[in-house]
GROMACS .gro file of C-alpha atoms in nm:
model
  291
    1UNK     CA    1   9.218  13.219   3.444
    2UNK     CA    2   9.162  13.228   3.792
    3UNK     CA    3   8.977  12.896   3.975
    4UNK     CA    4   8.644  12.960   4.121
    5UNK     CA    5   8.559  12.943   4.507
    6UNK     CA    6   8.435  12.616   4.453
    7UNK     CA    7   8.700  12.466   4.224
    8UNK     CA    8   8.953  12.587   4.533
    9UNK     CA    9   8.735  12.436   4.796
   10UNK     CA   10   8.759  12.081   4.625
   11UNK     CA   11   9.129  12.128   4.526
   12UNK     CA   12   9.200  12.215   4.937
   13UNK     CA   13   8.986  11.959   5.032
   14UNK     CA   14   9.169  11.701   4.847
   15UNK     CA   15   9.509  11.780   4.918
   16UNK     CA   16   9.363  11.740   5.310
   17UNK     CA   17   9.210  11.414   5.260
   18UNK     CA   18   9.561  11.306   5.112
   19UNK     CA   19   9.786  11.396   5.399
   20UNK     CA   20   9.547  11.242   5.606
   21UNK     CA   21   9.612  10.932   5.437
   22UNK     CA   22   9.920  10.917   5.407
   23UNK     CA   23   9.987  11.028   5.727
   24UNK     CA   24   9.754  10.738   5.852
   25UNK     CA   25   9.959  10.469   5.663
   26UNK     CA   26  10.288  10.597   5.827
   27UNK     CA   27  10.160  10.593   6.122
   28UNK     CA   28   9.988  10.254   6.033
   29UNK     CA   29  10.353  10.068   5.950
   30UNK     CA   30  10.566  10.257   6.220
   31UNK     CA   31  10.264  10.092   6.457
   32UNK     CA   32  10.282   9.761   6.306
   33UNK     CA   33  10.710   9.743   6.342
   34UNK     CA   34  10.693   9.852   6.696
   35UNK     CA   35  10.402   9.589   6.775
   36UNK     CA   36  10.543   9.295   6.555
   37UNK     CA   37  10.732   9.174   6.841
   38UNK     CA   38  10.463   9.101   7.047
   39UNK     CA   39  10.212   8.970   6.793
   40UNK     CA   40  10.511   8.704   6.671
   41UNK     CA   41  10.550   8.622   7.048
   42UNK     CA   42  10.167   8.562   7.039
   43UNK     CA   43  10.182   8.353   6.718
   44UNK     CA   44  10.487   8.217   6.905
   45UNK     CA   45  10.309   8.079   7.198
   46UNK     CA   46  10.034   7.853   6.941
   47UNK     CA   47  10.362   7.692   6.824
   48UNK     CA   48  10.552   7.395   6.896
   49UNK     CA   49  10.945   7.481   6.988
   50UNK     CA   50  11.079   7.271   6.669
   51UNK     CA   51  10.816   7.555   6.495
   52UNK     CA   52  10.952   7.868   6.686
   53UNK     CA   53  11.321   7.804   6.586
   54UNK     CA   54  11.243   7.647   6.193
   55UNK     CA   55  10.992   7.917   6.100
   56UNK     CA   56  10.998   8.332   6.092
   57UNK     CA   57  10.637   8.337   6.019
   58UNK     CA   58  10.385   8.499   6.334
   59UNK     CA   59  10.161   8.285   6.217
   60UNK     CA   60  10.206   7.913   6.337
   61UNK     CA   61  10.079   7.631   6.100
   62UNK     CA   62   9.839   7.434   6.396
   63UNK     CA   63   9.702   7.655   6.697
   64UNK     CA   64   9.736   7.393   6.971
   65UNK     CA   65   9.650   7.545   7.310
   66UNK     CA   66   9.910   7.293   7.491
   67UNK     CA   67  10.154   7.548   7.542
   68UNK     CA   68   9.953   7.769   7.762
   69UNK     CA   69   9.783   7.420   7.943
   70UNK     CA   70  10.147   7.321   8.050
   71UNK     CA   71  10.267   7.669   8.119
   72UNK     CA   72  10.016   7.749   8.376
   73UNK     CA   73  10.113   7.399   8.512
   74UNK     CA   74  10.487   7.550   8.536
   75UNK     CA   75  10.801   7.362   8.727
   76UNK     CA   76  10.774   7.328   9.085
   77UNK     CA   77  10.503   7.213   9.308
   78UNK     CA   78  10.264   7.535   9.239
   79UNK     CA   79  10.090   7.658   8.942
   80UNK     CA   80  10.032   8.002   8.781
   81UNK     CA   81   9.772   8.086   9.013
   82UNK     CA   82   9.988   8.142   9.303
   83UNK     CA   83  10.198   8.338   9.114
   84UNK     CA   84   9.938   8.572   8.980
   85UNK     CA   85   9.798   8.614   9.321
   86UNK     CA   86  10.143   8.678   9.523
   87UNK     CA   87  10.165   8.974   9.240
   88UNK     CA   88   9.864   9.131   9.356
   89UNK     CA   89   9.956   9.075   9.725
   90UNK     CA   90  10.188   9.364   9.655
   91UNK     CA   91  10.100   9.504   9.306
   92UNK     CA   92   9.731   9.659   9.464
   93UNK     CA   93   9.889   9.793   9.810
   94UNK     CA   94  10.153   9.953   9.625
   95UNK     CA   95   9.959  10.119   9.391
   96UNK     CA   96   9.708  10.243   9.659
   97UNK     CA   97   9.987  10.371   9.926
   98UNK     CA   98  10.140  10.575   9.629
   99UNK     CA   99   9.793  10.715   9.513
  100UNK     CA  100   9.712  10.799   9.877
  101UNK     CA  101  10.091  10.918   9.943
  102UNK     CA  102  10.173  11.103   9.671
  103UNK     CA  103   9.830  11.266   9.636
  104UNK     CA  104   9.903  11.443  10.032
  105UNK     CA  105  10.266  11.484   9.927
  106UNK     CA  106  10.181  11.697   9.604
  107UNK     CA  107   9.872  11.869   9.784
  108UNK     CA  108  10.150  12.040  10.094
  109UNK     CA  109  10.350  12.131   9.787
  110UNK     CA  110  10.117  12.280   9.565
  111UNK     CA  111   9.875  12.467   9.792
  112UNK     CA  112  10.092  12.565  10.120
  113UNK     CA  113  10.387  12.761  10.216
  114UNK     CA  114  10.618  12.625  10.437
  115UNK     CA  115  10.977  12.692  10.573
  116UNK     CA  116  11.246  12.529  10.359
  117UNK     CA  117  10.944  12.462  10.079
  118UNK     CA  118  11.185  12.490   9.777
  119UNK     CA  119  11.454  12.350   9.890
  120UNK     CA  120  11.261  12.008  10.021
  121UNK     CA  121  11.093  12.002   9.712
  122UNK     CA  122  11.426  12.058   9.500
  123UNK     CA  123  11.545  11.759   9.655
  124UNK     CA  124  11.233  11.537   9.617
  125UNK     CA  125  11.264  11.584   9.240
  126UNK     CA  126  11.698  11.568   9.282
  127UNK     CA  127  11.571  11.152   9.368
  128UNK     CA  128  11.429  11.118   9.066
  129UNK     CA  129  11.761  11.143   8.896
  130UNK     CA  130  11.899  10.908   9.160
  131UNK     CA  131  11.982  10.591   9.007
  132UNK     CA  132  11.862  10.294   9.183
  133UNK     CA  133  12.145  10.084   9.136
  134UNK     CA  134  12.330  10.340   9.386
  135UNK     CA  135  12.056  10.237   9.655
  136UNK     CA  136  12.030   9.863   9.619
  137UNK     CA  137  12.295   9.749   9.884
  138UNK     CA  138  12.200   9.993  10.113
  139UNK     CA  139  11.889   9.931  10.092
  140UNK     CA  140  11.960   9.542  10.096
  141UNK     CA  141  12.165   9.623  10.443
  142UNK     CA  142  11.875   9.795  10.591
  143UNK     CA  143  11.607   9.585  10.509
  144UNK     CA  144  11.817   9.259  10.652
  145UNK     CA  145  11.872   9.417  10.932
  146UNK     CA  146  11.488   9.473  11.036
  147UNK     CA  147  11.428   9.129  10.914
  148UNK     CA  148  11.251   9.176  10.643
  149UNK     CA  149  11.409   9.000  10.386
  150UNK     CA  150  11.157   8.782  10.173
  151UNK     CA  151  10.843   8.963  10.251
  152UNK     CA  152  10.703   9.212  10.039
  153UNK     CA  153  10.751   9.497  10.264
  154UNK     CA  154  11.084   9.629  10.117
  155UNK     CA  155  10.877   9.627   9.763
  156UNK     CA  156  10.588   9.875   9.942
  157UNK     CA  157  10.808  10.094  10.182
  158UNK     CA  158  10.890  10.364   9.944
  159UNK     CA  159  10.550  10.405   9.825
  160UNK     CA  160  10.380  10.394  10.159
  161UNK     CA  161  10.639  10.691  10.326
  162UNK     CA  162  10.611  10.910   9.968
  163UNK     CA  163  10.849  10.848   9.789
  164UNK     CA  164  10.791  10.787   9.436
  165UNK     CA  165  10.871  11.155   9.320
  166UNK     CA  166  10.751  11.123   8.931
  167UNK     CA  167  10.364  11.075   9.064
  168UNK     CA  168  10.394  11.350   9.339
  169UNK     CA  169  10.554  11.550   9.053
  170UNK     CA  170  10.237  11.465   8.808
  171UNK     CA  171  10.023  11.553   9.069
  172UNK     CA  172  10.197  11.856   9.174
  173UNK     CA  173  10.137  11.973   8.828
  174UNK     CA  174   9.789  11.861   8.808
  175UNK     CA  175   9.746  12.030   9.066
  176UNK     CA  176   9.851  12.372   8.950
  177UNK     CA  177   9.629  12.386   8.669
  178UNK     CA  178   9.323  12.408   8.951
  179UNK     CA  179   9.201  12.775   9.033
  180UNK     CA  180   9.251  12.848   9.370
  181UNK     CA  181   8.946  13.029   9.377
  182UNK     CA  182   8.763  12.677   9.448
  183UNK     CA  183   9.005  12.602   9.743
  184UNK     CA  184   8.886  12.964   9.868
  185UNK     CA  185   8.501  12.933   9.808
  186UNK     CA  186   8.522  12.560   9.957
  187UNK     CA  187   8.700  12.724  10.293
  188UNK     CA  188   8.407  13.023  10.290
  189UNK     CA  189   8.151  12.725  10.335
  190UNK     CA  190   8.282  12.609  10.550
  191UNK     CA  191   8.550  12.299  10.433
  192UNK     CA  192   8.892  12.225  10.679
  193UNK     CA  193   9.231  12.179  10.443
  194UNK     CA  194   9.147  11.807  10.428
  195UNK     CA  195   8.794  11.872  10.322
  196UNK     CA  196   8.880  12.144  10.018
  197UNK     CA  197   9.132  11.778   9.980
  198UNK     CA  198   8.836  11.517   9.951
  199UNK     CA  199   8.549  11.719   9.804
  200UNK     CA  200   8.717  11.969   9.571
  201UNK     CA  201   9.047  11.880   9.444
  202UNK     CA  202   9.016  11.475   9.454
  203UNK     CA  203   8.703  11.494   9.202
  204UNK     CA  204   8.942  11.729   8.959
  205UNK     CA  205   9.249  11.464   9.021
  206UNK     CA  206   9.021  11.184   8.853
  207UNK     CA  207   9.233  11.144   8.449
  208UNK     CA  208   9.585  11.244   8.699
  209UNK     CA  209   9.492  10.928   8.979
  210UNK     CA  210   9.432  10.692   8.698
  211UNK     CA  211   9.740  10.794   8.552
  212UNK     CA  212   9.898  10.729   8.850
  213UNK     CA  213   9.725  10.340   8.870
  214UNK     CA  214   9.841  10.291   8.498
  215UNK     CA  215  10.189  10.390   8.583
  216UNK     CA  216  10.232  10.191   8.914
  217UNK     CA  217  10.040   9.855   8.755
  218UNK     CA  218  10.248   9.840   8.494
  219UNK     CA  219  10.620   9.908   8.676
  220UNK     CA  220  10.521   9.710   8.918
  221UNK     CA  221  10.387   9.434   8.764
  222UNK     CA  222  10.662   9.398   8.535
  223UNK     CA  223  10.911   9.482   8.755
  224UNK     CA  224  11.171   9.219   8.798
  225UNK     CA  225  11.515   9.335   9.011
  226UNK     CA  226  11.326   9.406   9.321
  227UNK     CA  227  11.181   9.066   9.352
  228UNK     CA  228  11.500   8.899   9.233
  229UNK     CA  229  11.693   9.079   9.543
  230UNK     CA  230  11.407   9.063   9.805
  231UNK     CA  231  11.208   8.749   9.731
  232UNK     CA  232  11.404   8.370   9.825
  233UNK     CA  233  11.127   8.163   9.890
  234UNK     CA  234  10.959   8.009   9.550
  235UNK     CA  235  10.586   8.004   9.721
  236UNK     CA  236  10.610   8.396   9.731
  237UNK     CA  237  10.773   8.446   9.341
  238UNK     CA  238  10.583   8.706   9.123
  239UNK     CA  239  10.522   8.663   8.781
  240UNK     CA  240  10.798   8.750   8.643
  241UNK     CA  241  11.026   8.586   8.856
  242UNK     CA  242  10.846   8.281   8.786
  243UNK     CA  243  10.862   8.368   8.362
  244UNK     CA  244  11.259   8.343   8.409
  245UNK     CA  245  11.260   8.009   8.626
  246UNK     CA  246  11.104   7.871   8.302
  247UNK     CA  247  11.438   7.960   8.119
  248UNK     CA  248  11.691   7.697   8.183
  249UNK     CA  249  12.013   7.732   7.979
  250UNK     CA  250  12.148   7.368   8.110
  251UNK     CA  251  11.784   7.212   7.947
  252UNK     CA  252  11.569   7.225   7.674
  253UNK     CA  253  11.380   7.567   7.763
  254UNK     CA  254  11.021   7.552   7.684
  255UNK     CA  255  11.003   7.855   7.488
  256UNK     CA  256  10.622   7.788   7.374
  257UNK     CA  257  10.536   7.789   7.727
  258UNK     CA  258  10.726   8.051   7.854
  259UNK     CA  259  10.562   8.265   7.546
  260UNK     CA  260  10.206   8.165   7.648
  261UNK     CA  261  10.250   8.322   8.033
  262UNK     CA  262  10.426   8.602   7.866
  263UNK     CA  263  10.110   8.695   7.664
  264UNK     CA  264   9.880   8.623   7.979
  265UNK     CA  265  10.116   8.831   8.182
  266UNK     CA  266  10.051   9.113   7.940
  267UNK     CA  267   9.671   9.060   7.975
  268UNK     CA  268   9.577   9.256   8.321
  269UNK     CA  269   9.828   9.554   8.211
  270UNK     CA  270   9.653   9.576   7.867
  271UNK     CA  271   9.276   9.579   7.988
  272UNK     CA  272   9.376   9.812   8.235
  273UNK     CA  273   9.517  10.071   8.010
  274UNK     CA  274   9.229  10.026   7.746
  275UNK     CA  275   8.955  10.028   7.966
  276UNK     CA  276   9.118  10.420   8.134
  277UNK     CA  277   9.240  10.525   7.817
  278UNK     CA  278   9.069  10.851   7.764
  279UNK     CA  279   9.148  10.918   8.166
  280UNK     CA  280   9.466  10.822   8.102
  281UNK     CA  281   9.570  11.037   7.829
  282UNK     CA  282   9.403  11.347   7.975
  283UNK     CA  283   9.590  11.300   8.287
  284UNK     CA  284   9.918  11.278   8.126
  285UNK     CA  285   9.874  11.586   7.876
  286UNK     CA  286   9.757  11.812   8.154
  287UNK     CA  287   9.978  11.733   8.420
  288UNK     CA  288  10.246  11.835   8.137
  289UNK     CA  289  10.443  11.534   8.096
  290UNK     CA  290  10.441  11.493   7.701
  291UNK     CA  291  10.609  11.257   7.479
   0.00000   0.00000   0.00000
């Protein structure tokens, strides 16, 4: 006896709600493995050290605020506070030079035809497979020898002169998905190369720039070699230089405390992303770097 239309519709519609579900609880646990480090290290940071290394619990038996009190207060003579704000001093240039750079560097690629156009752009993207470790003494050598060690400017050359070839590649591709037809109907009224630039394609590059932002915030934020090598003088540390000076092998390492800036350090990077989510995630898909 065969099932009525409606009997089907209910059957189907069942069998839909349950892969939903389950595929919401999978998705549920994988979340909650990958993100259990962080929330213990934010149970962590309420806890005492005696606590930290006696208990496997997230949660911590007190929530005592001390650890974050004296880890703002960190060793030396200066506080968090100058830390946070010697991170911006390069963080926000860096992230605007690379916007601004690899926005003109992608445009020449994507919309004009020049001599030698595949070939300089083959070798753009060769950097990207470049490691960095191969560059770091040279680099080193050069920068010493302009004396410009321990300043931020070795941190903000590369993105000031174009060089960060994964955003001028996003862009590129961002890029691509625009119809000429609006770089052609801007130039009938009228626009110069850097005006179809500013008042056509910039509007359309919104989700792909705030990709950009999200990318450079967070690498550069968190980024902890280039400091290390660059960056001698304590009153100038970023963030996380400053989150390792806290670790002392030879001495009872604060661990609490070191937890606490941790979490706070996380902070700017997580607003950020949440509050340019939905720009975010459009930028990414239809620039077409997935996964």
């Amino acid at each position: 006896m065969e099932a009525t239309p409606e009997v089907s519709t209910k059957k189907n519609h069942s069998k839909r709600l349950r892969q939903t579900l389950i595929r919401y609880v999978i998705l549920t646990i994988v979340a909650l493995i990958m993100l259990y480090p962080i929330i213990w290290m934010v149970g962590a940071s309420f806890k005492t050290n005696t606590e930290i290394f006696t208990s496997i619990g997230f949660i911590p038996s007190t929530i005592e605020f001390q650890a974050y009190i004296d880890g703002w207060n960190t060793k030396g003579d200066y506080t968090f506070t100058l830390y946070f704000i010697n991170t911006f001093k390069y963080v926000i240039p860096k992230i605007l030079f690379t916007v601004v750079s690899a926005t003109l560097t992608a445009y020449g690629f994507a919309r004009f035809d020049f001599p030698f156009k595949k070939i300089m752009f083959s070798l753009l993207m060769a950097t990207m497979f470049l490691p960095q470790v191969v560059t770091r003494i040279p680099l080193y050598l050069f920068w010493n020898r302009l004396d410009l060690l321990d300043t931020y400017v070795p941190l903000l050359a590369n993105s000031f002169l174009g060089q960060e070839p994964f955003f001028v590649f996003m862009m590129i591709q961002f890029m691509r998905s625009i119809p000429r037809d609006l770089d052609e109907a801007a130039i009938v009224d009228g626009c110069s190369s850097f005006g179809v630039l500013w008042r056509v394609l910039i509007p359309a590059l919104k989700p792909a720039l705030i990709s950009c932002v999200i990318f450079q915030f967070v690498w550069s934020f968190s980024d902890f070699l280039g400091p290390l090598i660059y960056i001698t003088s304590q009153d100038k540390f970023p963030v996380s230089l400053v989150l390792r000076l806290n670790v002392d092998p030879s001495t009872n390492t604060p661990w609490n405390q070191v937890f606490a800036m941790s979490v706070i350090s996380l902070l700017p990077a997580i607003i950020l992303f949440f509050s340019a989510q939905k720009y975010f995630v459009e930028g990414v898909t239809n620039s077409g770097i997935k996964g």
